[in-house]
Amino acid sequence: YYCQNIIGKKGISLKNKIEKIKGYIENNFHEYRLNRDILRGIGLLDTHKYPEFPKAEDLTTLIPQIQAEAISAQDAVKNLEYNEQYQSVYQKLVPFEFEDENYRIIVPKKVEELDFEGLTLHHCVGTYKGVIAEGVEVVLFLRKKEEPDKPYYTIDIDTEGYIRQIHCKYNGNLQDDPDRDQLVDFLDKWADAKSGMVNKKSIQLVYGAVCHL
């Protein structure tokens, strides 16, 4: 489409049209080769799907495909690294877990769970996988007991036990939840049970969304 558009333009010399088309094709080949090299380096290159020398007219279709695969592959490799880091951190966080007849506080076991949490609740916790894996940030999940795998609230707590954020979908707050009183009662019980680990005074109805979540 780009090439057809350049060819059809008036007021541009044939030489300039050729140079523009040449530059466009070279840039596309560079982008294609860059992402192809990423997949090859990771060991996930499908040489039948992504040949070394594709036809120029195929690049418009191939480039977005190979870009998406390269990004996905890089994320997968990064998650493996994060999970390896996170295992020792996870063991230290398990004592935060708690439940009553209605709710549960759970510790994510793998960093992929942070991606799912963020995508489901439409907040940015998944972008903090690196610092969470290192133990710099602590994130816990608050779930309904009958729906332990369904994201409900995400808790951001610092290493001193001070709760910095508790948010549900779209960074919603406890204040707007019809089950607010029941949730606060549960959080109070959790803080009492984990005295020395959780600062009870830091439980609030409203937290600012500073995009730790």
XYZ file of N, CA, C and O in Angstrom:
852
model
N 0.842 -1.203 0.000
C 0.000 0.000 0.000
C 0.874 1.249 0.000
O 0.626 2.196 -0.730
N 1.906 1.229 0.846
C 2.808 2.388 0.916
C 3.458 2.629 -0.445
O 3.531 3.767 -0.923
N 3.958 1.571 -1.050
C 4.635 1.703 -2.344
C 3.674 2.215 -3.418
O 4.029 3.081 -4.226
N 2.461 1.690 -3.442
C 1.466 2.137 -4.421
C 1.149 3.613 -4.217
O 0.985 4.373 -5.172
N 1.072 4.015 -2.942
C 0.770 5.407 -2.623
C 1.889 6.336 -3.108
O 1.619 7.407 -3.662
N 3.137 5.931 -2.908
C 4.283 6.737 -3.357
C 4.304 6.846 -4.873
O 4.506 7.926 -5.444
N 4.081 5.721 -5.547
C 4.095 5.706 -7.014
C 3.031 6.639 -7.573
O 3.236 7.341 -8.562
N 1.872 6.684 -6.927
C 0.764 7.493 -7.430
C 0.858 8.965 -7.098
O 0.060 9.763 -7.598
N 1.821 9.337 -6.235
C 1.925 10.752 -5.845
C 2.494 11.602 -6.970
O 3.424 11.197 -7.665
N 1.927 12.788 -7.092
C 2.411 13.729 -8.086
C 3.384 14.712 -7.437
O 3.354 14.931 -6.228
N 4.246 15.307 -8.254
C 5.180 16.295 -7.738
C 6.434 15.698 -7.147
O 7.241 16.412 -6.548
N 6.607 14.387 -7.228
C 7.815 13.716 -6.748
C 8.499 13.071 -7.946
O 7.861 12.352 -8.730
N 9.776 13.301 -8.081
C 10.504 12.740 -9.222
C 10.579 11.228 -9.111
O 10.471 10.663 -8.017
N 10.777 10.575 -10.222
C 10.880 9.108 -10.239
C 12.030 8.646 -9.354
O 11.913 7.646 -8.640
N 13.144 9.409 -9.389
C 14.309 9.043 -8.577
C 13.960 9.071 -7.085
O 14.316 8.156 -6.333
N 13.257 10.112 -6.658
C 12.870 10.219 -5.251
C 11.877 9.137 -4.845
O 11.913 8.626 -3.729
N 10.975 8.808 -5.784
C 10.020 7.722 -5.507
C 10.762 6.412 -5.281
O 10.459 5.652 -4.338
N 11.741 6.135 -6.135
C 12.517 4.898 -6.013
C 13.275 4.868 -4.687
O 13.332 3.846 -4.006
N 13.868 6.015 -4.306
C 14.618 6.095 -3.053
C 13.712 5.864 -1.843
O 14.089 5.183 -0.885
N 12.497 6.447 -1.885
C 11.559 6.280 -0.780
C 11.119 4.813 -0.651
O 11.045 4.259 0.450
N 10.821 4.208 -1.781
C 10.397 2.803 -1.763
C 11.541 1.910 -1.297
O 11.343 0.980 -0.500
N 12.742 2.199 -1.774
C 13.916 1.421 -1.371
C 14.127 1.520 0.141
O 14.379 0.525 0.819
N 14.034 2.746 0.677
C 14.214 2.943 2.114
C 13.157 2.225 2.929
O 13.450 1.641 3.975
N 11.922 2.259 2.431
C 10.809 1.596 3.120
C 11.047 0.088 3.185
O 10.888 -0.536 4.245
N 11.453 -0.493 2.072
C 11.691 -1.943 2.024
C 12.870 -2.316 2.916
O 12.820 -3.307 3.653
N 13.942 -1.514 2.885
C 15.111 -1.799 3.720
C 14.759 -1.741 5.202
O 15.199 -2.585 5.989
N 13.975 -0.752 5.590
C 13.558 -0.646 6.992
C 12.717 -1.840 7.419
O 12.856 -2.353 8.540
N 11.828 -2.280 6.523
C 10.996 -3.441 6.826
C 11.832 -4.705 6.972
O 11.612 -5.519 7.877
N 12.808 -4.878 6.076
C 13.679 -6.049 6.168
C 14.492 -6.010 7.458
O 14.705 -7.045 8.106
N 14.947 -4.819 7.843
C 15.709 -4.692 9.080
C 14.854 -5.091 10.286
O 15.314 -5.833 11.167
N 13.626 -4.601 10.336
C 12.714 -4.937 11.434
C 12.427 -6.431 11.460
O 12.394 -7.052 12.532
N 12.225 -7.001 10.300
C 11.952 -8.440 10.186
C 13.143 -9.246 10.696
O 12.985 -10.166 11.511
N 14.351 -8.899 10.233
C 15.552 -9.642 10.617
C 15.832 -9.500 12.121
O 16.261 -10.448 12.773
N 15.576 -8.315 12.649
C 15.790 -8.081 14.075
C 14.957 -9.039 14.912
O 15.459 -9.684 15.843
N 13.665 -9.150 14.618
C 12.779 -10.038 15.370
C 13.057 -11.502 15.070
O 12.914 -12.352 15.958
N 13.488 -11.787 13.857
C 13.862 -13.166 13.500
C 15.073 -13.600 14.317
O 15.136 -14.742 14.800
N 16.031 -12.693 14.486
C 17.220 -12.998 15.284
C 16.866 -13.234 16.748
O 17.485 -14.066 17.423
N 15.873 -12.491 17.253
C 15.427 -12.695 18.638
C 14.886 -14.109 18.817
O 15.257 -14.816 19.763
N 14.020 -14.527 17.896
C 13.444 -15.873 17.986
C 14.512 -16.946 17.817
O 14.497 -17.967 18.508
N 15.455 -16.704 16.922
C 16.528 -17.682 16.709
C 17.391 -17.784 17.965
O 17.779 -18.880 18.373
N 17.695 -16.643 18.592
C 18.512 -16.649 19.801
C 17.859 -17.387 20.956
O 18.544 -18.028 21.761
N 16.543 -17.310 21.025
C 15.801 -18.000 22.089
C 15.604 -19.477 21.754
O 15.356 -20.296 22.625
N 15.763 -19.816 20.474
C 15.576 -21.198 20.031
C 14.153 -21.513 19.627
O 13.744 -22.673 19.631
N 13.393 -20.471 19.258
C 11.986 -20.673 18.903
C 11.677 -20.242 17.470
O 10.527 -19.995 17.130
N 12.702 -20.158 16.627
C 12.488 -19.714 15.251
C 11.940 -20.839 14.378
O 12.525 -21.912 14.297
N 10.806 -20.578 13.750
C 10.227 -21.486 12.757
C 10.694 -21.001 11.382
O 10.161 -20.046 10.838
N 11.705 -21.673 10.824
C 12.305 -21.204 9.568
C 11.373 -21.376 8.368
O 11.567 -20.721 7.344
N 10.396 -22.255 8.500
C 9.416 -22.409 7.409
C 8.439 -21.228 7.413
O 8.077 -20.710 6.350
N 8.043 -20.826 8.589
C 7.109 -19.709 8.718
C 7.807 -18.376 8.445
O 7.223 -17.463 7.855
N 9.072 -18.288 8.903
C 9.825 -17.038 8.764
C 11.149 -17.310 8.042
O 12.197 -17.456 8.681
N 11.118 -17.400 6.711
C 12.337 -17.677 5.936
C 13.338 -16.533 6.055
O 12.984 -15.399 6.395
N 14.591 -16.843 5.756
C 15.639 -15.830 5.870
C 15.437 -14.690 4.877
O 15.703 -13.526 5.175
N 14.958 -15.047 3.688
C 14.761 -14.026 2.651
C 13.317 -14.074 2.139
O 13.040 -14.687 1.102
N 12.397 -13.459 2.874
C 10.995 -13.459 2.436
C 10.790 -12.508 1.260
O 11.629 -11.637 0.992
N 9.697 -12.683 0.570
C 9.355 -11.760 -0.513
C 8.976 -10.411 0.099
O 8.339 -10.353 1.145
N 9.361 -9.355 -0.576
C 9.083 -8.006 -0.062
C 7.594 -7.791 0.151
O 7.186 -7.151 1.132
N 6.782 -8.352 -0.742
C 5.336 -8.136 -0.627
C 4.724 -8.884 0.554
O 3.592 -8.619 0.955
N 5.476 -9.863 1.125
C 4.965 -10.623 2.267
C 5.274 -9.948 3.607
O 4.727 -10.326 4.646
N 6.153 -8.951 3.599
C 6.607 -8.357 4.851
C 5.489 -7.667 5.630
O 5.485 -7.658 6.858
N 4.543 -7.078 4.914
C 3.440 -6.391 5.587
C 2.685 -7.336 6.506
O 2.231 -6.950 7.593
N 2.562 -8.584 6.087
C 1.881 -9.593 6.906
C 2.813 -10.209 7.934
O 2.437 -10.427 9.086
N 4.058 -10.471 7.529
C 4.992 -11.183 8.397
C 5.482 -10.351 9.584
O 5.655 -10.884 10.676
N 5.700 -9.067 9.367
C 6.304 -8.246 10.424
C 5.453 -8.199 11.703
O 5.967 -8.460 12.799
N 4.152 -7.871 11.638
C 3.385 -7.862 12.899
C 3.313 -9.234 13.564
O 3.279 -9.332 14.795
N 3.320 -10.296 12.748
C 3.282 -11.651 13.308
C 4.571 -11.966 14.058
O 4.548 -12.451 15.198
N 5.702 -11.684 13.417
C 6.978 -12.038 14.041
C 7.279 -11.128 15.230
O 7.891 -11.552 16.209
N 6.823 -9.876 15.164
C 6.983 -8.979 16.318
C 6.236 -9.519 17.530
O 6.769 -9.535 18.646
N 4.997 -9.943 17.313
C 4.179 -10.473 18.414
C 4.813 -11.731 19.007
O 4.851 -11.900 20.230
N 5.320 -12.615 18.147
C 5.945 -13.846 18.628
C 7.238 -13.557 19.381
O 7.544 -14.198 20.391
N 8.002 -12.591 18.902
C 9.259 -12.244 19.570
C 8.997 -11.668 20.958
O 9.686 -12.015 21.927
N 8.002 -10.793 21.049
C 7.653 -10.204 22.350
C 7.178 -11.280 23.317
O 7.573 -11.324 24.480
N 6.319 -12.175 22.818
C 5.807 -13.261 23.654
C 6.934 -14.180 24.122
O 6.970 -14.593 25.285
N 7.853 -14.479 23.217
C 8.979 -15.359 23.559
C 9.881 -14.704 24.597
O 10.333 -15.350 25.551
N 10.146 -13.411 24.421
C 10.973 -12.693 25.392
C 10.310 -12.653 26.764
O 10.980 -12.803 27.795
N 8.989 -12.450 26.779
C 8.252 -12.442 28.048
C 8.348 -13.793 28.742
O 8.504 -13.876 29.969
N 8.241 -14.870 27.952
C 8.304 -16.216 28.518
C 9.669 -16.479 29.148
O 9.773 -17.049 30.241
N 10.722 -16.062 28.462
C 12.080 -16.241 28.988
C 12.268 -15.417 30.259
O 12.837 -15.879 31.249
N 11.766 -14.177 30.232
C 11.886 -13.307 31.400
C 11.128 -13.888 32.589
O 11.602 -13.836 33.729
N 9.953 -14.455 32.320
C 9.176 -15.055 33.401
C 9.907 -16.232 34.039
O 9.819 -16.450 35.253
N 10.617 -17.011 33.230
C 11.412 -18.117 33.783
C 12.471 -17.581 34.743
O 12.691 -18.143 35.820
N 13.114 -16.498 34.346
C 14.135 -15.882 35.197
C 13.503 -15.337 36.480
O 14.040 -15.530 37.581
N 12.374 -14.656 36.330
C 11.690 -14.102 37.492
C 11.252 -15.204 38.455
O 11.405 -15.072 39.673
N 10.694 -16.277 37.911
C 10.212 -17.363 38.760
C 11.341 -18.032 39.529
O 11.164 -18.439 40.689
N 12.493 -18.135 38.892
C 13.651 -18.713 39.579
C 14.043 -17.834 40.769
O 14.351 -18.334 41.856
N 14.023 -16.522 40.557
C 14.307 -15.572 41.638
C 13.250 -15.640 42.736
O 13.560 -15.582 43.931
N 12.007 -15.756 42.307
C 10.862 -15.582 43.211
C 10.660 -16.754 44.168
O 10.023 -16.584 45.207
N 11.208 -17.914 43.856
C 10.926 -19.083 44.692
C 11.352 -18.889 46.140
O 10.631 -19.255 47.073
N 12.523 -18.312 46.356
C 12.968 -18.087 47.736
C 12.138 -16.991 48.400
O 11.856 -17.047 49.599
N 11.720 -15.995 47.615
C 10.866 -14.925 48.134
C 9.509 -15.501 48.532
O 8.962 -15.169 49.600
N 8.961 -16.349 47.671
C 7.641 -16.955 47.931
C 7.613 -17.674 49.284
O 6.656 -17.517 50.062
N 8.647 -18.446 49.563
C 8.685 -19.200 50.820
C 8.624 -18.269 52.040
O 8.015 -18.598 53.053
N 9.235 -17.092 51.910
C 9.218 -16.132 53.011
C 7.853 -15.466 53.177
O 7.519 -14.976 54.263
N 7.067 -15.431 52.078
C 5.774 -14.738 52.118
C 4.615 -15.642 52.533
O 3.554 -15.139 52.922
N 4.800 -16.933 52.461
C 3.717 -17.879 52.786
C 3.069 -17.596 54.145
O 1.842 -17.717 54.288
N 3.836 -17.191 55.171
C 3.195 -16.896 56.470
C 2.145 -15.789 56.431
O 1.354 -15.663 57.369
N 2.107 -14.994 55.364
C 1.068 -13.968 55.235
C -0.312 -14.578 54.959
O -1.333 -13.902 55.141
N -0.361 -15.814 54.513
C -1.637 -16.406 54.111
C -2.563 -16.582 55.313
O -2.128 -16.885 56.429
N -3.862 -16.410 55.035
C -4.859 -16.422 56.110
C -6.230 -16.617 55.478
O -6.451 -16.253 54.318
N -7.155 -17.189 56.216
C -8.522 -17.330 55.708
C -9.525 -17.399 56.845
O -9.183 -17.724 57.984
N -10.762 -17.041 56.521
C -11.881 -17.286 57.435
C -12.971 -17.957 56.620
O -12.698 -18.535 55.558
N -14.205 -17.861 57.073
C -15.278 -18.575 56.364
C -15.663 -17.896 55.045
O -16.359 -18.508 54.213
N -15.221 -16.673 54.819
C -15.628 -15.942 53.617
C -14.492 -15.582 52.656
O -14.692 -15.560 51.441
N -13.312 -15.303 53.198
C -12.236 -14.770 52.361
C -10.904 -15.474 52.635
O -10.736 -16.142 53.658
N -9.974 -15.236 51.709
C -8.623 -15.783 51.852
C -7.595 -14.740 51.421
O -7.833 -13.997 50.474
N -6.478 -14.706 52.102
C -5.299 -13.981 51.635
C -4.334 -15.040 51.121
O -3.973 -15.962 51.858
N -3.932 -14.926 49.865
C -3.006 -15.907 49.310
C -1.802 -15.202 48.693
O -1.875 -14.046 48.280
N -0.717 -15.933 48.635
C 0.516 -15.440 48.028
C 0.620 -16.017 46.624
O 0.469 -17.233 46.450
N 0.836 -15.180 45.609
C 1.010 -15.733 44.263
C 2.216 -16.662 44.221
O 3.258 -16.367 44.803
N 2.050 -17.794 43.544
C 3.124 -18.795 43.480
C 4.092 -18.539 42.333
O 5.261 -18.914 42.404
N 3.580 -17.928 41.257
C 4.415 -17.647 40.087
C 4.108 -16.250 39.578
O 3.003 -15.734 39.778
N 5.064 -15.662 38.868
C 4.862 -14.288 38.393
C 3.773 -14.198 37.326
O 3.165 -13.145 37.155
N 3.504 -15.301 36.622
C 2.426 -15.280 35.630
C 1.079 -14.958 36.282
O 0.182 -14.410 35.629
N 0.929 -15.298 37.553
C -0.309 -14.994 38.266
C -0.498 -13.486 38.412
O -1.632 -12.998 38.480
N 0.603 -12.752 38.447
C 0.524 -11.288 38.522
C -0.003 -10.712 37.211
O -0.778 -9.757 37.210
N 0.425 -11.313 36.092
C -0.106 -10.892 34.788
C -1.618 -11.097 34.747
O -2.366 -10.215 34.325
N -2.050 -12.276 35.172
C -3.483 -12.602 35.156
C -4.268 -11.668 36.069
O -5.349 -11.186 35.717
N -3.705 -11.391 37.229
C -4.354 -10.488 38.187
C -4.538 -9.097 37.573
O -5.612 -8.498 37.632
N -3.466 -8.585 36.977
C -3.527 -7.256 36.399
C -4.465 -7.163 35.213
O -5.217 -6.189 35.073
N -4.438 -8.183 34.345
C -5.311 -8.175 33.172
C -6.777 -8.282 33.578
O -7.649 -7.620 33.010
N -7.060 -9.129 34.569
C -8.440 -9.336 35.001
C -9.007 -8.113 35.714
O -10.159 -7.723 35.488
N -8.190 -7.499 36.565
C -8.667 -6.361 37.357
C -8.343 -5.013 36.707
O -8.692 -3.964 37.245
N -7.681 -5.057 35.571
C -7.382 -3.825 34.818
C -6.545 -2.830 35.634
O -6.860 -1.644 35.709
N -5.506 -3.355 36.267
C -4.512 -2.483 36.883
C -3.123 -2.994 36.519
O -2.982 -3.981 35.795
N -2.075 -2.322 37.011
C -0.738 -2.535 36.456
C 0.173 -3.425 37.284
O 1.400 -3.362 37.135
N -0.359 -4.292 38.147
C 0.509 -5.101 39.004
C 1.456 -5.976 38.189
O 2.592 -6.242 38.615
N 1.037 -6.414 37.005
C 1.897 -7.275 36.183
C 3.175 -6.611 35.736
O 4.166 -7.287 35.428
N 3.199 -5.293 35.701
C 4.402 -4.582 35.257
C 5.464 -4.532 36.351
O 6.580 -4.079 36.096
N 5.129 -5.006 37.549
C 6.071 -4.969 38.664
C 6.653 -6.343 38.979
O 7.172 -6.577 40.064
N 6.597 -7.258 38.019
C 7.073 -8.624 38.262
C 8.532 -8.656 38.706
O 8.901 -9.454 39.575
N 9.352 -7.813 38.102
C 10.776 -7.823 38.422
C 11.059 -7.512 39.881
O 11.770 -8.255 40.571
N 10.495 -6.408 40.389
C 10.754 -6.019 41.782
C 10.033 -6.944 42.765
O 10.493 -7.139 43.890
N 8.921 -7.537 42.339
C 8.234 -8.508 43.193
C 9.064 -9.783 43.292
O 9.215 -10.372 44.364
N 9.644 -10.203 42.168
C 10.494 -11.393 42.163
C 11.729 -11.205 43.031
O 12.221 -12.145 43.652
N 12.208 -9.970 43.103
C 13.380 -9.673 43.928
C 13.026 -9.531 45.408
O 13.922 -9.522 46.261
N 11.716 -9.395 45.711
C 11.301 -9.210 47.096
C 11.286 -7.765 47.536
O 11.073 -7.473 48.715
N 11.490 -6.848 46.590
C 11.458 -5.418 46.912
C 10.025 -4.958 47.142
O 9.755 -4.132 48.014
N 9.104 -5.481 46.336
C 7.667 -5.218 46.496
C 6.989 -6.517 46.936
O 7.361 -7.601 46.492
N 5.994 -6.389 47.802
C 5.226 -7.561 48.240
C 3.784 -7.394 47.791
O 3.138 -6.393 48.115
N 3.283 -8.369 47.035
C 1.902 -8.332 46.555
C 1.191 -9.607 46.987
O 1.719 -10.718 46.824
N 0.015 -9.424 47.544
C -0.826 -10.531 48.003
C -2.184 -10.433 47.321
O -2.591 -9.357 46.884
N -2.884 -11.553 47.245
C -4.217 -11.584 46.644
C -5.267 -11.832 47.720
O -5.105 -12.721 48.559
N -6.321 -11.025 47.682
C -7.481 -11.259 48.544
C -8.557 -11.869 47.655
O -8.965 -11.269 46.666
N -9.016 -13.059 48.020
C -9.995 -13.771 47.200
C -11.203 -14.193 48.040
O -11.085 -14.388 49.259
N -12.335 -14.314 47.360
C -13.490 -14.924 48.015
C -13.187 -16.412 48.189
O -12.632 -17.045 47.287
N -13.564 -16.945 49.316
C -13.183 -18.326 49.618
C -13.778 -19.313 48.617
O -13.135 -20.311 48.269
N -14.999 -19.012 48.151
C -15.628 -19.941 47.197
C -15.109 -19.747 45.772
O -15.423 -20.547 44.884
N -14.319 -18.682 45.543
C -13.739 -18.427 44.214
C -12.244 -18.117 44.357
O -11.784 -17.021 44.030
N -11.464 -19.092 44.829
C -10.050 -18.826 45.145
C -9.178 -18.496 43.938
O -8.093 -17.939 44.098
N -9.645 -18.843 42.746
C -8.847 -18.583 41.548
C -9.290 -17.343 40.779
O -8.725 -17.020 39.737
N -10.293 -16.659 41.297
C -10.819 -15.478 40.612
C -10.308 -14.202 41.285
O -10.599 -13.962 42.449
N -9.551 -13.369 40.573
C -9.052 -12.126 41.171
C -10.187 -11.267 41.740
O -11.238 -11.121 41.120
N -9.926 -10.712 42.905
C -10.940 -9.919 43.598
C -10.320 -8.594 44.087
O -10.669 -7.527 43.611
N -9.394 -8.675 45.030
C -8.631 -7.516 45.475
C -7.140 -7.855 45.459
O -6.761 -8.996 45.742
N -6.329 -6.849 45.163
C -4.878 -7.003 45.189
C -4.324 -6.108 46.291
O -4.718 -4.945 46.417
N -3.435 -6.658 47.096
C -2.856 -5.932 48.221
C -1.376 -5.676 47.966
O -0.621 -6.596 47.653
N -0.981 -4.427 48.121
C 0.423 -4.026 48.013
C 0.882 -3.652 49.421
O 0.343 -2.731 50.034
N 1.858 -4.391 49.931
C 2.315 -4.178 51.306
C 3.829 -4.053 51.304
O 4.510 -4.788 50.585
N 4.363 -3.112 52.069
C 5.818 -2.953 52.038
C 6.486 -3.968 52.969
O 5.819 -4.732 53.676
N 7.795 -3.997 52.944
C 8.530 -5.020 53.693
C 8.470 -4.806 55.207
O 8.902 -5.675 55.971
N 7.906 -3.658 55.625
C 7.723 -3.403 57.057
C 6.306 -3.749 57.514
O 5.960 -3.543 58.681
N 5.468 -4.232 56.578
C 4.110 -4.630 56.939
C 3.074 -3.545 56.786
O 1.916 -3.710 57.198
N 3.465 -2.414 56.194
C 2.523 -1.307 56.001
C 1.798 -1.473 54.667
O 2.437 -1.584 53.613
N 0.472 -1.498 54.719
C -0.328 -1.669 53.503
C -0.363 -0.352 52.736
O -0.819 0.662 53.241
N 0.103 -0.388 51.503
C 0.139 0.828 50.685
C -1.067 0.942 49.774
O -1.508 2.038 49.437
N -1.603 -0.207 49.378
C -2.770 -0.189 48.489
C -3.576 -1.471 48.643
O -3.005 -2.551 48.847
N -4.881 -1.326 48.535
C -5.796 -2.468 48.381
C -6.781 -2.049 47.296
O -7.573 -1.122 47.495
N -6.720 -2.699 46.161
C -7.566 -2.291 45.038
C -8.222 -3.489 44.356
O -7.630 -4.562 44.250
N -9.441 -3.229 43.873
C -10.140 -4.229 43.067
C -10.095 -3.761 41.613
O -9.161 -3.077 41.195
N -11.098 -4.114 40.831
C -11.103 -3.792 39.402
C -11.038 -2.277 39.177
O -11.679 -1.513 39.885
N -10.248 -1.899 38.176
C -10.061 -0.484 37.805
C -9.609 0.360 39.002
O -10.017 1.512 39.144
N -8.764 -0.218 39.850
C -8.245 0.470 41.040
C -9.358 0.941 41.980
O -9.228 1.967 42.656
N -10.445 0.173 42.017
C -11.539 0.484 42.933
C -11.121 0.289 44.382
O -10.182 -0.458 44.689
N -11.828 0.970 45.291
C -11.499 0.943 46.714
C -12.531 0.183 47.540
O -13.679 -0.017 47.117
N -12.113 -0.203 48.734
C -13.018 -0.887 49.660
C -14.257 -0.053 49.957
O -15.349 -0.582 50.158
N -14.095 1.257 50.003
C -15.189 2.160 50.345
C -16.415 1.959 49.472
O -17.556 2.110 49.928
N -16.206 1.596 48.223
C -17.314 1.479 47.279
C -17.860 0.062 47.156
O -18.757 -0.185 46.348
N -17.322 -0.848 47.931
C -17.756 -2.241 47.859
C -18.962 -2.457 48.768
O -18.943 -2.058 49.935
N -20.051 -3.059 48.265
C -21.218 -3.321 49.117
C -20.893 -4.241 50.300
O -21.606 -4.222 51.312
N -19.815 -5.026 50.183
C -19.389 -5.908 51.277
C -18.257 -5.282 52.094
O -17.471 -5.983 52.733
N -18.199 -3.963 52.061
C -17.106 -3.227 52.714
C -16.890 -3.635 54.169
O -15.778 -3.948 54.581
N -17.952 -3.636 54.950
C -17.819 -3.913 56.386
C -17.268 -5.315 56.627
O -16.417 -5.526 57.504
N -17.765 -6.269 55.852
C -17.311 -7.655 55.991
C -15.837 -7.784 55.594
O -15.059 -8.496 56.245
N -15.451 -7.066 54.541
C -14.065 -7.102 54.086
C -13.118 -6.471 55.110
O -12.049 -7.014 55.399
N -13.517 -5.336 55.655
C -12.683 -4.667 56.658
C -12.554 -5.533 57.908
O -11.465 -5.641 58.504
N -13.639 -6.173 58.288
C -13.601 -7.071 59.446
C -12.607 -8.206 59.197
O -11.830 -8.569 60.089
N -12.623 -8.752 57.977
C -11.683 -9.822 57.636
C -10.241 -9.322 57.681
O -9.352 -9.984 58.232
N -10.005 -8.148 57.117
C -8.649 -7.592 57.109
C -8.153 -7.306 58.524
O -6.972 -7.505 58.833
N -9.055 -6.857 59.393
C -8.690 -6.626 60.794
C -8.280 -7.942 61.461
O -7.283 -7.998 62.200
N -9.050 -8.991 61.186
C -8.723 -10.303 61.758
C -7.379 -10.807 61.235
O -6.589 -11.400 61.980
N -7.145 -10.563 59.967
C -5.861 -10.947 59.357
C -4.705 -10.226 60.032
O -3.693 -10.837 60.395
N -4.859 -8.904 60.201
C -3.805 -8.113 60.838
C -3.564 -8.563 62.281
O -2.420 -8.623 62.741
N -4.646 -8.899 62.996
C -4.507 -9.382 64.374
C -3.774 -10.724 64.402
O -2.919 -10.956 65.263
N -4.123 -11.588 63.461
C -3.504 -12.913 63.408
C -2.043 -12.837 62.990
O -1.242 -13.708 63.352
N -1.703 -11.810 62.212
C -0.327 -11.647 61.712
C 0.345 -10.446 62.377
O 1.086 -9.692 61.750
N 0.075 -10.279 63.654
C 0.651 -9.170 64.406
C 2.172 -9.182 64.270
O 2.813 -10.217 64.418
N 2.728 -8.029 63.962
C 4.162 -7.948 63.728
C 4.518 -8.079 62.263
O 5.614 -7.703 61.847
N 3.574 -8.600 61.465
C 3.793 -8.734 60.026
C 2.956 -7.729 59.244
O 3.357 -7.268 58.178
N 1.766 -7.417 59.767
C 0.836 -6.513 59.090
C 0.483 -5.363 60.029
O 0.059 -5.590 61.164
N 0.638 -4.139 59.554
C 0.298 -2.964 60.341
C -1.211 -2.714 60.224
O -1.696 -2.271 59.188
N -1.937 -2.993 61.297
C -3.393 -2.881 61.281
C -3.861 -1.454 61.003
O -4.886 -1.237 60.346
N -3.095 -0.470 61.460
C -3.479 0.927 61.269
C -3.406 1.355 59.801
O -3.951 2.397 59.434
N -2.737 0.575 58.987
C -2.604 0.942 57.575
C -3.775 0.453 56.724
O -3.824 0.707 55.526
N -4.734 -0.240 57.343
C -5.937 -0.669 56.619
C -6.858 0.536 56.451
O -7.301 1.129 57.436
N -7.128 0.899 55.216
C -7.944 2.076 54.918
C -9.042 1.726 53.919
O -8.948 0.742 53.193
N -10.060 2.568 53.880
C -11.151 2.368 52.913
C -10.792 2.891 51.531
O -11.329 2.423 50.522
N -9.893 3.857 51.503
C -9.508 4.476 50.229
C -7.986 4.575 50.161
O -7.341 5.026 51.112
N -7.450 4.143 49.012
C -6.012 4.272 48.753
C -5.846 4.988 47.415
O -6.600 4.773 46.484
N -4.823 5.811 47.327
C -4.528 6.438 46.055
C -3.947 5.420 45.097
O -3.160 4.555 45.486
N -4.335 5.518 43.820
C -3.810 4.614 42.795
C -2.522 5.194 42.243
O -2.523 5.978 41.309
N -1.393 4.831 42.844
C -0.104 5.351 42.396
C 0.579 4.366 41.462
O 1.766 4.415 41.226
N -0.177 3.476 40.928
C 0.274 2.455 39.988
C 1.444 1.647 40.472
O 2.372 1.354 39.745
N 1.400 1.283 41.765
C 2.091 0.068 42.160
C 1.135 -1.050 41.758
O 1.522 -2.170 41.525
N -0.198 -0.700 41.709
C -1.224 -1.625 41.220
C -1.917 -0.950 40.058
O -2.081 0.223 40.015
